Amino acid sequence: MGNATRAACVIGWPIKHSRSPLIHNYWIELHRLDAEYRREEVAPEAVADFLTHLAERGYVGCNVTLPHKEAALSLSEPDDRALAVGAANTLWLDGGKLRSTNTDVEGFTANLDASVPGWDRGPDDAVVLGAGGSARAVVYGLIERGFEVIHVVNRTTERSQALRERFGGAVQPAAWNALPHLLARAGLLVNTTSLGMTGQPPLDIDIGPLSKDAAVADLVYAPLETALVKAARARGLSAADGLGMLLHQAVRGFQLWFGVRPGVTPELRALVEADLTR
Ligand code: NDP
Protein backbone atom coordinates (compact mmCIF):
# COMPACT_ATOMS: atom_id res chain seq x y z
CA MET A 1 0.00 0.00 0.00
CA GLY A 2 1.23 3.49 -0.81
CA ASN A 3 0.72 6.62 1.29
CA ALA A 4 -1.45 8.64 -1.04
CA THR A 5 -4.40 10.48 0.52
CA ARG A 6 -6.92 9.06 -1.94
CA ALA A 7 -6.67 5.72 -3.66
CA ALA A 8 -8.76 3.79 -6.16
CA CYS A 9 -8.14 0.48 -7.88
CA VAL A 10 -9.32 -1.91 -10.56
CA ILE A 11 -10.45 -5.35 -9.50
CA GLY A 12 -10.63 -8.38 -11.76
CA TRP A 13 -9.60 -12.01 -12.11
CA PRO A 14 -7.09 -12.02 -13.77
CA ILE A 15 -6.10 -8.35 -13.68
CA LYS A 16 -2.57 -8.18 -15.12
CA HIS A 17 -3.80 -7.14 -18.58
CA SER A 18 -5.74 -4.08 -17.37
CA ARG A 19 -4.66 -0.73 -18.85
CA SER A 20 -6.66 1.22 -16.24
CA PRO A 21 -3.65 1.83 -13.93
CA LEU A 22 -1.72 3.31 -16.87
CA ILE A 23 -4.59 5.67 -17.73
CA HIS A 24 -5.46 6.81 -14.19
CA ASN A 25 -1.88 7.17 -12.96
CA TYR A 26 -1.12 9.28 -16.04
CA TRP A 27 -3.96 11.63 -15.08
CA ILE A 28 -2.92 11.63 -11.40
CA GLU A 29 0.58 12.74 -12.39
CA LEU A 30 -0.70 15.26 -14.93
CA HIS A 31 -2.94 16.92 -12.34
CA ARG A 32 -0.30 16.56 -9.57
CA LEU A 33 -2.75 14.85 -7.22
CA ASP A 34 -1.90 13.18 -3.95
CA ALA A 35 -3.56 10.01 -5.16
CA GLU A 36 -2.87 6.50 -6.36
CA TYR A 37 -4.57 3.92 -8.58
CA ARG A 38 -3.73 0.22 -8.13
CA ARG A 39 -4.46 -3.21 -9.56
CA GLU A 40 -6.15 -5.72 -7.26
CA GLU A 41 -6.50 -9.35 -8.24
CA VAL A 42 -9.70 -10.51 -6.57
CA ALA A 43 -11.00 -14.08 -6.93
CA PRO A 44 -14.75 -14.55 -7.49
CA GLU A 45 -15.24 -15.96 -3.98
CA ALA A 46 -13.53 -12.89 -2.47
CA VAL A 47 -15.33 -10.12 -4.35
CA ALA A 48 -18.18 -9.63 -1.84
CA ASP A 49 -15.75 -9.23 1.06
CA PHE A 50 -13.51 -6.93 -0.97
CA LEU A 51 -16.28 -4.56 -1.99
CA THR A 52 -17.99 -4.58 1.40
CA HIS A 53 -14.71 -3.47 3.00
CA LEU A 54 -13.54 -1.10 0.28
CA ALA A 55 -13.20 1.87 2.66
CA GLU A 56 -11.28 -0.18 5.26
CA ARG A 57 -8.88 -1.16 2.47
CA GLY A 58 -8.18 2.52 1.93
CA TYR A 59 -10.14 3.02 -1.29
CA VAL A 60 -12.60 5.73 -2.29
CA GLY A 61 -13.80 3.61 -5.20
CA CYS A 62 -12.82 1.18 -7.92
CA ASN A 63 -13.24 -0.03 -11.45
CA VAL A 64 -14.55 -3.52 -11.94
CA THR A 65 -13.65 -5.76 -14.85
CA LEU A 66 -14.31 -9.39 -15.80
CA PRO A 67 -15.72 -11.48 -14.23
CA HIS A 68 -17.05 -9.22 -11.46
CA LYS A 69 -19.30 -6.71 -13.26
CA GLU A 70 -22.58 -8.46 -12.39
CA ALA A 71 -21.50 -9.14 -8.79
CA ALA A 72 -20.53 -5.47 -8.43
CA LEU A 73 -24.02 -4.48 -9.53
CA SER A 74 -25.69 -6.58 -6.85
CA LEU A 75 -23.25 -5.49 -4.12
CA SER A 76 -23.78 -1.75 -4.70
CA GLU A 77 -26.48 0.85 -5.27
CA PRO A 78 -26.57 1.12 -9.07
CA ASP A 79 -27.74 4.12 -11.08
CA ASP A 80 -30.21 3.76 -13.98
CA ARG A 81 -27.47 3.02 -16.51
CA ALA A 82 -25.87 0.19 -14.55
CA LEU A 83 -29.30 -1.26 -13.80
CA ALA A 84 -30.39 -1.13 -17.43
CA VAL A 85 -27.14 -2.61 -18.70
CA GLY A 86 -27.13 -5.24 -15.95
CA ALA A 87 -23.49 -4.67 -15.04
CA ALA A 88 -21.44 -2.12 -13.05
CA ASN A 89 -17.87 -1.17 -13.92
CA THR A 90 -17.33 1.95 -11.77
CA LEU A 91 -18.00 2.13 -8.02
CA TRP A 92 -17.55 4.95 -5.54
CA LEU A 93 -18.22 5.60 -1.88
CA ASP A 94 -20.75 8.32 -1.26
CA GLY A 95 -21.01 8.89 2.48
CA GLY A 96 -21.53 5.36 3.74
CA LYS A 97 -23.05 4.12 0.48
CA LEU A 98 -21.29 2.19 -2.25
CA ARG A 99 -22.75 3.49 -5.51
CA SER A 100 -22.17 2.22 -9.03
CA THR A 101 -22.61 3.08 -12.68
CA ASN A 102 -21.69 1.67 -16.08
CA THR A 103 -19.29 3.98 -17.93
CA ASP A 104 -19.08 1.79 -21.05
CA VAL A 105 -22.23 3.61 -22.16
CA GLU A 106 -20.64 7.07 -22.12
CA GLY A 107 -17.31 5.60 -23.27
CA PHE A 108 -19.06 4.45 -26.41
CA THR A 109 -21.05 7.65 -27.07
CA ALA A 110 -18.29 10.10 -26.07
CA ASN A 111 -15.82 8.32 -28.33
CA LEU A 112 -18.20 8.67 -31.26
CA ASP A 113 -18.87 12.33 -30.35
CA ALA A 114 -15.11 12.93 -30.49
CA SER A 115 -14.33 10.85 -33.60
CA VAL A 116 -17.49 11.21 -35.70
CA PRO A 117 -19.24 14.51 -34.86
CA GLY A 118 -22.94 14.35 -35.80
CA TRP A 119 -23.02 10.54 -35.73
CA ASP A 120 -26.36 10.59 -33.89
CA ARG A 121 -28.08 13.12 -36.13
CA GLY A 122 -30.39 10.35 -37.38
CA PRO A 123 -32.85 9.17 -38.55
CA ASP A 124 -30.93 6.15 -39.92
CA ASP A 125 -30.93 2.64 -38.47
CA ALA A 126 -28.03 1.25 -36.45
CA VAL A 127 -26.63 -2.24 -36.89
CA VAL A 128 -24.99 -3.82 -33.85
CA LEU A 129 -22.97 -7.02 -34.26
CA GLY A 130 -23.02 -9.08 -31.06
CA ALA A 131 -25.35 -9.36 -28.08
CA GLY A 132 -22.98 -9.86 -25.13
CA GLY A 133 -22.16 -7.59 -22.20
CA SER A 134 -20.73 -4.72 -24.24
CA ALA A 135 -23.68 -4.84 -26.67
CA ARG A 136 -26.01 -4.06 -23.75
CA ALA A 137 -24.05 -0.86 -23.02
CA VAL A 138 -23.96 0.07 -26.71
CA VAL A 139 -27.69 -0.50 -27.25
CA TYR A 140 -28.50 1.54 -24.12
CA GLY A 141 -26.29 4.37 -25.44
CA LEU A 142 -27.94 4.25 -28.87
CA ILE A 143 -31.42 4.41 -27.37
CA GLU A 144 -30.33 7.33 -25.15
CA ARG A 145 -29.18 9.14 -28.30
CA GLY A 146 -32.50 8.61 -30.06
CA PHE A 147 -31.91 5.64 -32.37
CA GLU A 148 -35.32 4.10 -33.03
CA VAL A 149 -34.28 1.03 -35.01
CA ILE A 150 -31.30 -1.02 -33.84
CA HIS A 151 -30.73 -4.28 -35.70
CA VAL A 152 -28.85 -6.71 -33.46
CA VAL A 153 -27.06 -9.44 -35.38
CA ASN A 154 -25.78 -12.27 -33.22
CA ARG A 155 -24.74 -15.90 -33.63
CA THR A 156 -26.92 -17.00 -30.71
CA THR A 157 -30.47 -15.80 -31.36
CA GLU A 158 -31.56 -16.18 -27.72
CA ARG A 159 -29.10 -13.44 -26.73
CA SER A 160 -30.36 -10.93 -29.31
CA GLN A 161 -33.94 -11.76 -28.27
CA ALA A 162 -32.93 -11.14 -24.65
CA LEU A 163 -31.71 -7.66 -25.67
CA ARG A 164 -35.12 -6.94 -27.17
CA GLU A 165 -36.81 -8.05 -23.96
CA ARG A 166 -34.46 -5.84 -21.93
CA PHE A 167 -34.60 -2.71 -24.10
CA GLY A 168 -37.87 -2.98 -26.01
CA GLY A 169 -39.04 -2.76 -29.60
CA ALA A 170 -36.21 -0.55 -30.91
CA VAL A 171 -34.07 -3.69 -30.80
CA GLN A 172 -34.66 -5.89 -33.83
CA PRO A 173 -32.86 -9.24 -33.75
CA ALA A 174 -31.55 -10.25 -37.16
CA ALA A 175 -29.54 -13.01 -38.80
CA TRP A 176 -26.01 -12.66 -40.25
CA ASN A 177 -27.28 -13.34 -43.76
CA ALA A 178 -29.52 -10.25 -43.53
CA LEU A 179 -26.46 -7.99 -43.17
CA PRO A 180 -26.12 -6.79 -46.81
CA HIS A 181 -29.72 -5.61 -46.76
CA LEU A 182 -29.45 -4.05 -43.27
CA LEU A 183 -26.16 -2.28 -44.01
CA ALA A 184 -27.62 -0.60 -47.08
CA ARG A 185 -30.05 1.33 -44.82
CA ALA A 186 -27.76 1.86 -41.83
CA GLY A 187 -26.17 5.09 -40.64
CA LEU A 188 -24.00 3.31 -38.11
CA LEU A 189 -22.39 -0.14 -37.82
CA VAL A 190 -20.96 -1.21 -34.46
CA ASN A 191 -18.96 -4.37 -33.80
CA THR A 192 -19.36 -5.54 -30.21
CA THR A 193 -18.30 -9.15 -30.87
CA SER A 194 -14.81 -10.35 -30.07
CA LEU A 195 -14.35 -11.23 -33.76
CA GLY A 196 -11.35 -9.48 -35.25
CA MET A 197 -9.53 -9.39 -31.92
CA THR A 198 -6.00 -10.79 -31.79
CA GLY A 199 -6.28 -14.55 -31.23
CA GLN A 200 -9.95 -14.68 -32.29
CA PRO A 201 -11.44 -15.53 -35.70
CA PRO A 202 -11.66 -12.62 -38.17
CA LEU A 203 -14.82 -10.54 -38.57
CA ASP A 204 -15.64 -11.61 -42.07
CA ILE A 205 -18.17 -9.10 -43.41
CA ASP A 206 -18.42 -6.94 -46.51
CA ILE A 207 -19.12 -3.30 -45.63
CA GLY A 208 -19.62 -2.47 -49.31
CA PRO A 209 -23.39 -1.92 -48.94
CA LEU A 210 -22.91 0.87 -46.32
CA SER A 211 -23.69 4.32 -47.70
CA LYS A 212 -20.87 6.86 -47.99
CA ASP A 213 -22.31 8.82 -45.05
CA ALA A 214 -22.38 5.86 -42.68
CA ALA A 215 -20.04 5.57 -39.69
CA VAL A 216 -18.39 2.51 -38.21
CA ALA A 217 -17.36 1.77 -34.63
CA ASP A 218 -15.39 -1.23 -33.40
CA LEU A 219 -15.09 -2.02 -29.68
CA VAL A 220 -12.10 -4.31 -30.26
CA TYR A 221 -8.82 -2.48 -29.51
CA ALA A 222 -6.26 -5.25 -30.01
CA PRO A 223 -5.16 -4.83 -32.77
CA LEU A 224 -5.39 -1.05 -32.51
CA GLU A 225 -6.69 -0.75 -36.06
CA THR A 226 -8.96 -3.71 -36.72
CA ALA A 227 -9.70 -5.00 -40.21
CA LEU A 228 -13.17 -3.44 -39.87
CA VAL A 229 -11.84 0.02 -39.02
CA LYS A 230 -9.22 -0.28 -41.76
CA ALA A 231 -11.86 -1.24 -44.34
CA ALA A 232 -14.09 1.66 -43.26
CA ARG A 233 -11.27 4.20 -43.53
CA ALA A 234 -10.18 2.77 -46.89
CA ARG A 235 -13.71 3.51 -48.14
CA GLY A 236 -13.55 7.05 -46.74
CA LEU A 237 -16.08 6.34 -43.97
CA SER A 238 -15.75 7.84 -40.49
CA ALA A 239 -14.64 5.30 -37.90
CA ALA A 240 -14.28 5.18 -34.13
CA ASP A 241 -11.93 2.61 -32.64
CA GLY A 242 -12.04 0.58 -29.44
CA LEU A 243 -9.13 2.34 -27.76
CA GLY A 244 -11.03 5.63 -27.86
CA MET A 245 -13.94 4.00 -26.02
CA LEU A 246 -11.60 2.50 -23.43
CA LEU A 247 -10.10 5.94 -22.71
CA HIS A 248 -13.42 7.80 -22.64
CA GLN A 249 -15.04 5.27 -20.29
CA ALA A 250 -12.33 6.01 -17.69
CA VAL A 251 -13.13 9.73 -17.35
CA ARG A 252 -16.14 9.56 -15.02
CA GLY A 253 -14.55 7.27 -12.43
CA PHE A 254 -11.53 9.56 -12.13
CA GLN A 255 -13.79 12.56 -11.64
CA LEU A 256 -15.88 10.75 -9.00
CA TRP A 257 -12.86 9.56 -6.97
CA PHE A 258 -10.46 12.47 -7.33
CA GLY A 259 -12.68 15.49 -8.08
CA VAL A 260 -11.05 16.47 -11.38
CA ARG A 261 -12.52 15.82 -14.82
CA PRO A 262 -9.58 14.62 -16.94
CA GLY A 263 -9.23 14.90 -20.70
CA VAL A 264 -8.74 12.22 -23.34
CA THR A 265 -5.72 13.72 -25.10
CA PRO A 266 -3.42 12.60 -27.93
CA GLU A 267 -0.64 12.19 -25.31
CA LEU A 268 -2.72 9.77 -23.25
CA ARG A 269 -3.69 7.86 -26.37
CA ALA A 270 -0.06 7.60 -27.47
CA LEU A 271 0.92 6.28 -24.03
CA VAL A 272 -1.67 3.49 -24.11
CA GLU A 273 -1.02 2.73 -27.78
CA ALA A 274 2.66 2.24 -27.01
CA ASP A 275 1.75 -0.13 -24.19
CA LEU A 276 -0.68 -2.09 -26.37
CA THR A 277 1.86 -2.53 -29.16
CA ARG A 278 4.70 -3.52 -26.77
P1 NDP B 1 -19.16 -11.19 -24.45
O1 NDP B 1 -18.41 -12.46 -24.22
O2 NDP B 1 -20.19 -10.77 -23.48
O3 NDP B 1 -19.85 -11.26 -25.91
C1 NDP B 1 -19.12 -11.74 -27.02
C2 NDP B 1 -19.92 -11.55 -28.29
O4 NDP B 1 -19.12 -11.99 -29.41
C3 NDP B 1 -21.21 -12.37 -28.34
O5 NDP B 1 -22.19 -11.66 -29.05
C4 NDP B 1 -20.77 -13.62 -29.11
O6 NDP B 1 -21.82 -14.27 -29.78
C5 NDP B 1 -19.84 -13.01 -30.13
N1 NDP B 1 -18.88 -14.00 -30.63
C6 NDP B 1 -17.79 -14.49 -30.00
N2 NDP B 1 -17.16 -15.40 -30.76
C7 NDP B 1 -17.91 -15.51 -31.90
C8 NDP B 1 -17.79 -16.28 -33.10
N3 NDP B 1 -16.78 -17.15 -33.27
N4 NDP B 1 -18.72 -16.12 -34.07
C9 NDP B 1 -19.75 -15.26 -33.91
N5 NDP B 1 -19.92 -14.49 -32.81
C10 NDP B 1 -19.00 -14.61 -31.82
O7 NDP B 1 -18.02 -10.09 -24.62
P2 NDP B 1 -18.13 -8.50 -24.42
O8 NDP B 1 -19.39 -8.02 -25.01
O9 NDP B 1 -17.83 -8.15 -23.01
O10 NDP B 1 -16.88 -7.99 -25.27
C11 NDP B 1 -16.83 -8.11 -26.68
C12 NDP B 1 -15.62 -7.37 -27.25
O11 NDP B 1 -15.70 -5.99 -26.93
C13 NDP B 1 -14.29 -7.85 -26.69
O12 NDP B 1 -13.35 -7.86 -27.74
C14 NDP B 1 -13.91 -6.78 -25.67
O13 NDP B 1 -12.51 -6.66 -25.50
C15 NDP B 1 -14.48 -5.55 -26.34
N6 NDP B 1 -14.80 -4.48 -25.38
C16 NDP B 1 -14.19 -3.27 -25.56
C17 NDP B 1 -14.47 -2.22 -24.72
C18 NDP B 1 -13.82 -0.92 -24.95
O14 NDP B 1 -13.80 -0.06 -24.06
N7 NDP B 1 -13.27 -0.69 -26.14
C19 NDP B 1 -15.42 -2.37 -23.59
C20 NDP B 1 -16.01 -3.69 -23.49
C21 NDP B 1 -15.70 -4.70 -24.36
P3 NDP B 1 -22.69 -15.41 -29.01
O15 NDP B 1 -23.70 -14.69 -28.14
O16 NDP B 1 -23.30 -16.17 -30.13
O17 NDP B 1 -21.71 -16.23 -28.22
Short mmCIF file of N, CA, C and O in Angstrom, two decimals, residues 94-172:
data_model
loop_
_atom_site.label_atom_id
_atom_site.label_comp_id
_atom_site.label_asym_id
_atom_site.label_seq_id
_atom_site.Cartn_x
_atom_site.Cartn_y
_atom_site.Cartn_z
N ASP A 94 -20.04 7.05 -1.36
CA ASP A 94 -20.75 8.32 -1.26
C ASP A 94 -21.32 8.34 0.16
O ASP A 94 -22.34 7.70 0.40
N GLY A 95 -20.64 9.04 1.08
CA GLY A 95 -21.01 8.89 2.48
C GLY A 95 -20.75 7.43 2.84
O GLY A 95 -19.72 6.87 2.53
N GLY A 96 -21.73 6.77 3.41
CA GLY A 96 -21.53 5.36 3.74
C GLY A 96 -21.94 4.41 2.63
O GLY A 96 -21.78 3.20 2.75
N LYS A 97 -22.47 4.98 1.53
CA LYS A 97 -23.05 4.12 0.48
C LYS A 97 -22.05 3.81 -0.62
O LYS A 97 -21.29 4.67 -1.05
N LEU A 98 -22.10 2.57 -1.10
CA LEU A 98 -21.29 2.19 -2.25
C LEU A 98 -22.18 2.28 -3.50
O LEU A 98 -23.10 1.48 -3.68
N ARG A 99 -21.92 3.29 -4.31
CA ARG A 99 -22.75 3.49 -5.51
C ARG A 99 -22.02 2.97 -6.75
O ARG A 99 -20.79 2.84 -6.74
N SER A 100 -22.80 2.72 -7.81
CA SER A 100 -22.17 2.22 -9.03
C SER A 100 -22.85 2.76 -10.28
O SER A 100 -24.01 3.17 -10.26
N THR A 101 -22.08 2.72 -11.37
CA THR A 101 -22.61 3.08 -12.68
C THR A 101 -21.95 2.20 -13.73
O THR A 101 -21.11 1.35 -13.42
N ASN A 102 -22.34 2.37 -14.98
CA ASN A 102 -21.69 1.67 -16.08
C ASN A 102 -21.17 2.72 -17.05
O ASN A 102 -21.96 3.37 -17.74
N THR A 103 -19.85 2.91 -17.09
CA THR A 103 -19.29 3.98 -17.93
C THR A 103 -18.97 3.51 -19.35
O THR A 103 -18.49 4.30 -20.15
N ASP A 104 -19.25 2.22 -19.65
CA ASP A 104 -19.08 1.79 -21.05
C ASP A 104 -20.07 2.54 -21.94
O ASP A 104 -19.79 2.79 -23.12
N VAL A 105 -21.23 2.89 -21.37
CA VAL A 105 -22.23 3.61 -22.16
C VAL A 105 -21.65 4.94 -22.64
O VAL A 105 -21.61 5.24 -23.84
N GLU A 106 -21.17 5.77 -21.70
CA GLU A 106 -20.64 7.07 -22.12
C GLU A 106 -19.29 6.94 -22.82
O GLU A 106 -18.94 7.81 -23.63
N GLY A 107 -18.56 5.84 -22.54
CA GLY A 107 -17.31 5.60 -23.27
C GLY A 107 -17.61 5.45 -24.75
O GLY A 107 -16.93 6.02 -25.61
N PHE A 108 -18.66 4.70 -25.02
CA PHE A 108 -19.06 4.45 -26.41
C PHE A 108 -19.55 5.75 -27.07
O PHE A 108 -19.09 6.11 -28.15
N THR A 109 -20.47 6.46 -26.41
CA THR A 109 -21.05 7.65 -27.07
C THR A 109 -20.04 8.82 -27.13
O THR A 109 -19.96 9.51 -28.14
N ALA A 110 -19.25 8.99 -26.06
CA ALA A 110 -18.29 10.10 -26.07
C ALA A 110 -17.20 9.87 -27.11
O ALA A 110 -16.70 10.82 -27.74
N ASN A 111 -16.82 8.61 -27.31
CA ASN A 111 -15.82 8.32 -28.33
C ASN A 111 -16.35 8.66 -29.72
O ASN A 111 -15.64 9.23 -30.54
N LEU A 112 -17.62 8.33 -29.96
CA LEU A 112 -18.20 8.67 -31.26
C LEU A 112 -18.36 10.19 -31.39
O LEU A 112 -18.10 10.76 -32.45
N ASP A 113 -18.77 10.86 -30.30
CA ASP A 113 -18.87 12.33 -30.35
C ASP A 113 -17.53 12.94 -30.77
O ASP A 113 -17.49 13.90 -31.54
N ALA A 114 -16.44 12.37 -30.22
CA ALA A 114 -15.11 12.93 -30.49
C ALA A 114 -14.62 12.55 -31.90
O ALA A 114 -13.99 13.36 -32.58
N SER A 115 -14.90 11.32 -32.33
CA SER A 115 -14.33 10.85 -33.60
C SER A 115 -15.22 11.09 -34.81
O SER A 115 -14.73 11.19 -35.93
N VAL A 116 -16.54 11.10 -34.58
CA VAL A 116 -17.49 11.21 -35.70
C VAL A 116 -18.58 12.22 -35.33
O VAL A 116 -19.72 11.85 -35.07
N PRO A 117 -18.24 13.52 -35.27
CA PRO A 117 -19.24 14.51 -34.86
C PRO A 117 -20.50 14.38 -35.71
O PRO A 117 -20.41 14.20 -36.93
N GLY A 118 -21.67 14.43 -35.07
CA GLY A 118 -22.94 14.35 -35.80
C GLY A 118 -23.40 12.93 -36.05
O GLY A 118 -24.42 12.72 -36.71
N TRP A 119 -22.70 11.95 -35.47
CA TRP A 119 -23.02 10.54 -35.73
C TRP A 119 -24.45 10.17 -35.34
O TRP A 119 -25.03 9.25 -35.89
N ASP A 120 -25.03 10.93 -34.41
CA ASP A 120 -26.36 10.59 -33.89
C ASP A 120 -27.44 11.51 -34.45
O ASP A 120 -28.52 11.61 -33.89
N ARG A 121 -27.12 12.17 -35.56
CA ARG A 121 -28.08 13.12 -36.13
C ARG A 121 -29.36 12.43 -36.62
O ARG A 121 -30.41 13.02 -36.68
N GLY A 122 -29.24 11.13 -36.96
CA GLY A 122 -30.39 10.35 -37.38
C GLY A 122 -30.90 10.73 -38.74
O GLY A 122 -30.31 11.56 -39.41
N PRO A 123 -31.99 10.16 -39.20
CA PRO A 123 -32.85 9.17 -38.55
C PRO A 123 -32.51 7.73 -38.96
O PRO A 123 -33.38 6.88 -38.90
N ASP A 124 -31.26 7.47 -39.37
CA ASP A 124 -30.93 6.15 -39.92
C ASP A 124 -30.96 5.05 -38.86
O ASP A 124 -30.89 5.31 -37.67
N ASP A 125 -31.02 3.81 -39.34
CA ASP A 125 -30.93 2.64 -38.47
C ASP A 125 -29.49 2.45 -37.99
O ASP A 125 -28.55 2.91 -38.63
N ALA A 126 -29.36 1.72 -36.88
CA ALA A 126 -28.03 1.25 -36.45
C ALA A 126 -28.01 -0.26 -36.58
O ALA A 126 -29.03 -0.93 -36.40
N VAL A 127 -26.83 -0.79 -36.88
CA VAL A 127 -26.63 -2.24 -36.89
C VAL A 127 -25.57 -2.56 -35.85
O VAL A 127 -24.46 -2.00 -35.89
N VAL A 128 -25.93 -3.42 -34.91
CA VAL A 128 -24.99 -3.82 -33.85
C VAL A 128 -24.67 -5.30 -34.04
O VAL A 128 -25.58 -6.14 -34.05
N LEU A 129 -23.40 -5.62 -34.18
CA LEU A 129 -22.97 -7.02 -34.26
C LEU A 129 -22.63 -7.49 -32.86
O LEU A 129 -21.80 -6.88 -32.19
N GLY A 130 -23.29 -8.56 -32.41
CA GLY A 130 -23.02 -9.08 -31.06
C GLY A 130 -24.13 -8.73 -30.09
O GLY A 130 -24.87 -7.74 -30.29
N ALA A 131 -24.29 -9.58 -29.08
CA ALA A 131 -25.35 -9.36 -28.08
C ALA A 131 -24.85 -9.73 -26.69
O ALA A 131 -25.62 -10.18 -25.85
N GLY A 132 -23.55 -9.55 -26.45
CA GLY A 132 -22.98 -9.86 -25.13
C GLY A 132 -23.05 -8.66 -24.21
O GLY A 132 -23.88 -7.75 -24.38
N GLY A 133 -22.15 -8.64 -23.22
CA GLY A 133 -22.16 -7.59 -22.20
C GLY A 133 -21.96 -6.21 -22.79
O GLY A 133 -22.69 -5.25 -22.46
N SER A 134 -20.99 -6.06 -23.70
CA SER A 134 -20.73 -4.72 -24.24
C SER A 134 -21.87 -4.27 -25.16
O SER A 134 -22.14 -3.07 -25.26
N ALA A 135 -22.55 -5.21 -25.81
CA ALA A 135 -23.68 -4.84 -26.67
C ALA A 135 -24.79 -4.20 -25.83
O ALA A 135 -25.48 -3.28 -26.30
N ARG A 136 -24.96 -4.65 -24.60
CA ARG A 136 -26.01 -4.06 -23.75
C ARG A 136 -25.70 -2.58 -23.50
O ARG A 136 -26.60 -1.73 -23.55
N ALA A 137 -24.42 -2.27 -23.24
CA ALA A 137 -24.05 -0.86 -23.02
C ALA A 137 -24.23 -0.05 -24.30
O ALA A 137 -24.73 1.08 -24.27
N VAL A 138 -23.85 -0.63 -25.42
CA VAL A 138 -23.96 0.07 -26.71
C VAL A 138 -25.42 0.34 -27.05
O VAL A 138 -25.79 1.46 -27.43
N VAL A 139 -26.27 -0.67 -26.91
CA VAL A 139 -27.69 -0.50 -27.25
C VAL A 139 -28.31 0.56 -26.33
O VAL A 139 -29.07 1.43 -26.78
N TYR A 140 -27.97 0.53 -25.05
CA TYR A 140 -28.50 1.54 -24.12
C TYR A 140 -28.07 2.95 -24.59
O TYR A 140 -28.89 3.88 -24.63
N GLY A 141 -26.80 3.08 -24.97
CA GLY A 141 -26.29 4.37 -25.44
C GLY A 141 -27.00 4.83 -26.70
O GLY A 141 -27.32 6.01 -26.86
N LEU A 142 -27.26 3.89 -27.61
CA LEU A 142 -27.94 4.25 -28.87
C LEU A 142 -29.37 4.71 -28.60
O LEU A 142 -29.85 5.67 -29.21
N ILE A 143 -30.04 4.02 -27.69
CA ILE A 143 -31.42 4.41 -27.37
C ILE A 143 -31.42 5.79 -26.70
O ILE A 143 -32.23 6.66 -27.04
N GLU A 144 -30.46 6.01 -25.80
CA GLU A 144 -30.33 7.33 -25.15
C GLU A 144 -30.17 8.44 -26.18
O GLU A 144 -30.67 9.54 -26.01
N ARG A 145 -29.44 8.14 -27.27
CA ARG A 145 -29.18 9.14 -28.30
C ARG A 145 -30.26 9.17 -29.39
O ARG A 145 -30.08 9.79 -30.42
N GLY A 146 -31.35 8.45 -29.17
CA GLY A 146 -32.50 8.61 -30.06
C GLY A 146 -32.61 7.63 -31.21
O GLY A 146 -33.49 7.81 -32.06
N PHE A 147 -31.76 6.62 -31.29
CA PHE A 147 -31.91 5.64 -32.37
C PHE A 147 -33.20 4.85 -32.14
O PHE A 147 -33.43 4.31 -31.05
N GLU A 148 -34.01 4.77 -33.17
CA GLU A 148 -35.32 4.10 -33.03
C GLU A 148 -35.32 2.69 -33.58
O GLU A 148 -36.20 1.89 -33.24
N VAL A 149 -34.38 2.40 -34.45
CA VAL A 149 -34.28 1.03 -35.01
C VAL A 149 -32.83 0.56 -34.87
O VAL A 149 -31.91 1.15 -35.45
N ILE A 150 -32.65 -0.48 -34.07
CA ILE A 150 -31.30 -1.02 -33.84
C ILE A 150 -31.35 -2.52 -34.18
O ILE A 150 -31.95 -3.31 -33.44
N HIS A 151 -30.76 -2.88 -35.31
CA HIS A 151 -30.73 -4.28 -35.70
C HIS A 151 -29.58 -4.96 -34.96
O HIS A 151 -28.44 -4.50 -35.06
N VAL A 152 -29.90 -6.00 -34.21
CA VAL A 152 -28.85 -6.71 -33.46
C VAL A 152 -28.62 -8.07 -34.11
O VAL A 152 -29.52 -8.91 -34.15
N VAL A 153 -27.43 -8.22 -34.65
CA VAL A 153 -27.06 -9.44 -35.38
C VAL A 153 -26.15 -10.26 -34.49
O VAL A 153 -25.07 -9.80 -34.11
N ASN A 154 -26.59 -11.44 -34.12
CA ASN A 154 -25.78 -12.27 -33.22
C ASN A 154 -25.87 -13.74 -33.59
O ASN A 154 -26.91 -14.20 -34.08
N ARG A 155 -24.77 -14.47 -33.33
CA ARG A 155 -24.74 -15.90 -33.63
C ARG A 155 -25.82 -16.63 -32.84
O ARG A 155 -26.55 -17.45 -33.38
N THR A 156 -25.95 -16.31 -31.56
CA THR A 156 -26.92 -17.00 -30.71
C THR A 156 -28.18 -16.14 -30.62
O THR A 156 -28.19 -15.08 -29.98
N THR A 157 -29.25 -16.62 -31.25
CA THR A 157 -30.47 -15.80 -31.36
C THR A 157 -31.07 -15.47 -29.99
O THR A 157 -31.59 -14.37 -29.80
N GLU A 158 -30.96 -16.42 -29.05
CA GLU A 158 -31.56 -16.18 -27.72
C GLU A 158 -30.99 -14.90 -27.10
O GLU A 158 -31.70 -14.18 -26.40
N ARG A 159 -29.70 -14.62 -27.37
CA ARG A 159 -29.10 -13.44 -26.73
C ARG A 159 -29.60 -12.14 -27.39
O ARG A 159 -29.76 -11.13 -26.71
N SER A 160 -29.83 -12.16 -28.69
CA SER A 160 -30.36 -10.93 -29.31
C SER A 160 -31.83 -10.74 -28.92
O SER A 160 -32.29 -9.61 -28.72
N GLN A 161 -32.54 -11.85 -28.76
CA GLN A 161 -33.94 -11.76 -28.27
C GLN A 161 -33.97 -11.19 -26.85
O GLN A 161 -34.84 -10.39 -26.50
N ALA A 162 -32.99 -11.63 -26.04
CA ALA A 162 -32.93 -11.14 -24.65
C ALA A 162 -32.69 -9.62 -24.62
O ALA A 162 -33.22 -8.92 -23.75
N LEU A 163 -31.93 -9.12 -25.60
CA LEU A 163 -31.71 -7.66 -25.67
C LEU A 163 -33.02 -6.94 -25.99
O LEU A 163 -33.29 -5.86 -25.48
N ARG A 164 -33.82 -7.56 -26.84
CA ARG A 164 -35.12 -6.94 -27.17
C ARG A 164 -36.01 -6.91 -25.93
O ARG A 164 -36.69 -5.92 -25.66
N GLU A 165 -35.99 -8.02 -25.18
CA GLU A 165 -36.81 -8.05 -23.96
C GLU A 165 -36.34 -7.00 -22.96
O GLU A 165 -37.12 -6.36 -22.28
N ARG A 166 -35.02 -6.81 -22.89
CA ARG A 166 -34.46 -5.84 -21.93
C ARG A 166 -34.73 -4.40 -22.35
O ARG A 166 -35.08 -3.56 -21.54
N PHE A 167 -34.57 -4.11 -23.67
CA PHE A 167 -34.60 -2.71 -24.10
C PHE A 167 -35.82 -2.33 -24.94
O PHE A 167 -35.98 -1.17 -25.30
N GLY A 168 -36.65 -3.33 -25.30
CA GLY A 168 -37.87 -2.98 -26.01
C GLY A 168 -37.76 -3.04 -27.53
O GLY A 168 -36.74 -3.47 -28.09
N GLY A 169 -38.82 -2.55 -28.18
CA GLY A 169 -39.04 -2.76 -29.60
C GLY A 169 -38.04 -2.09 -30.53
O GLY A 169 -38.00 -2.42 -31.73
N ALA A 170 -37.23 -1.14 -30.04
CA ALA A 170 -36.21 -0.55 -30.91
C ALA A 170 -35.20 -1.61 -31.34
O ALA A 170 -34.60 -1.52 -32.41
N VAL A 171 -35.03 -2.63 -30.50
CA VAL A 171 -34.07 -3.69 -30.80
C VAL A 171 -34.72 -4.73 -31.70
O VAL A 171 -35.73 -5.32 -31.35
N GLN A 172 -34.11 -4.92 -32.87
CA GLN A 172 -34.66 -5.89 -33.83
C GLN A 172 -33.63 -6.97 -34.12
O GLN A 172 -32.67 -6.73 -34.86
#
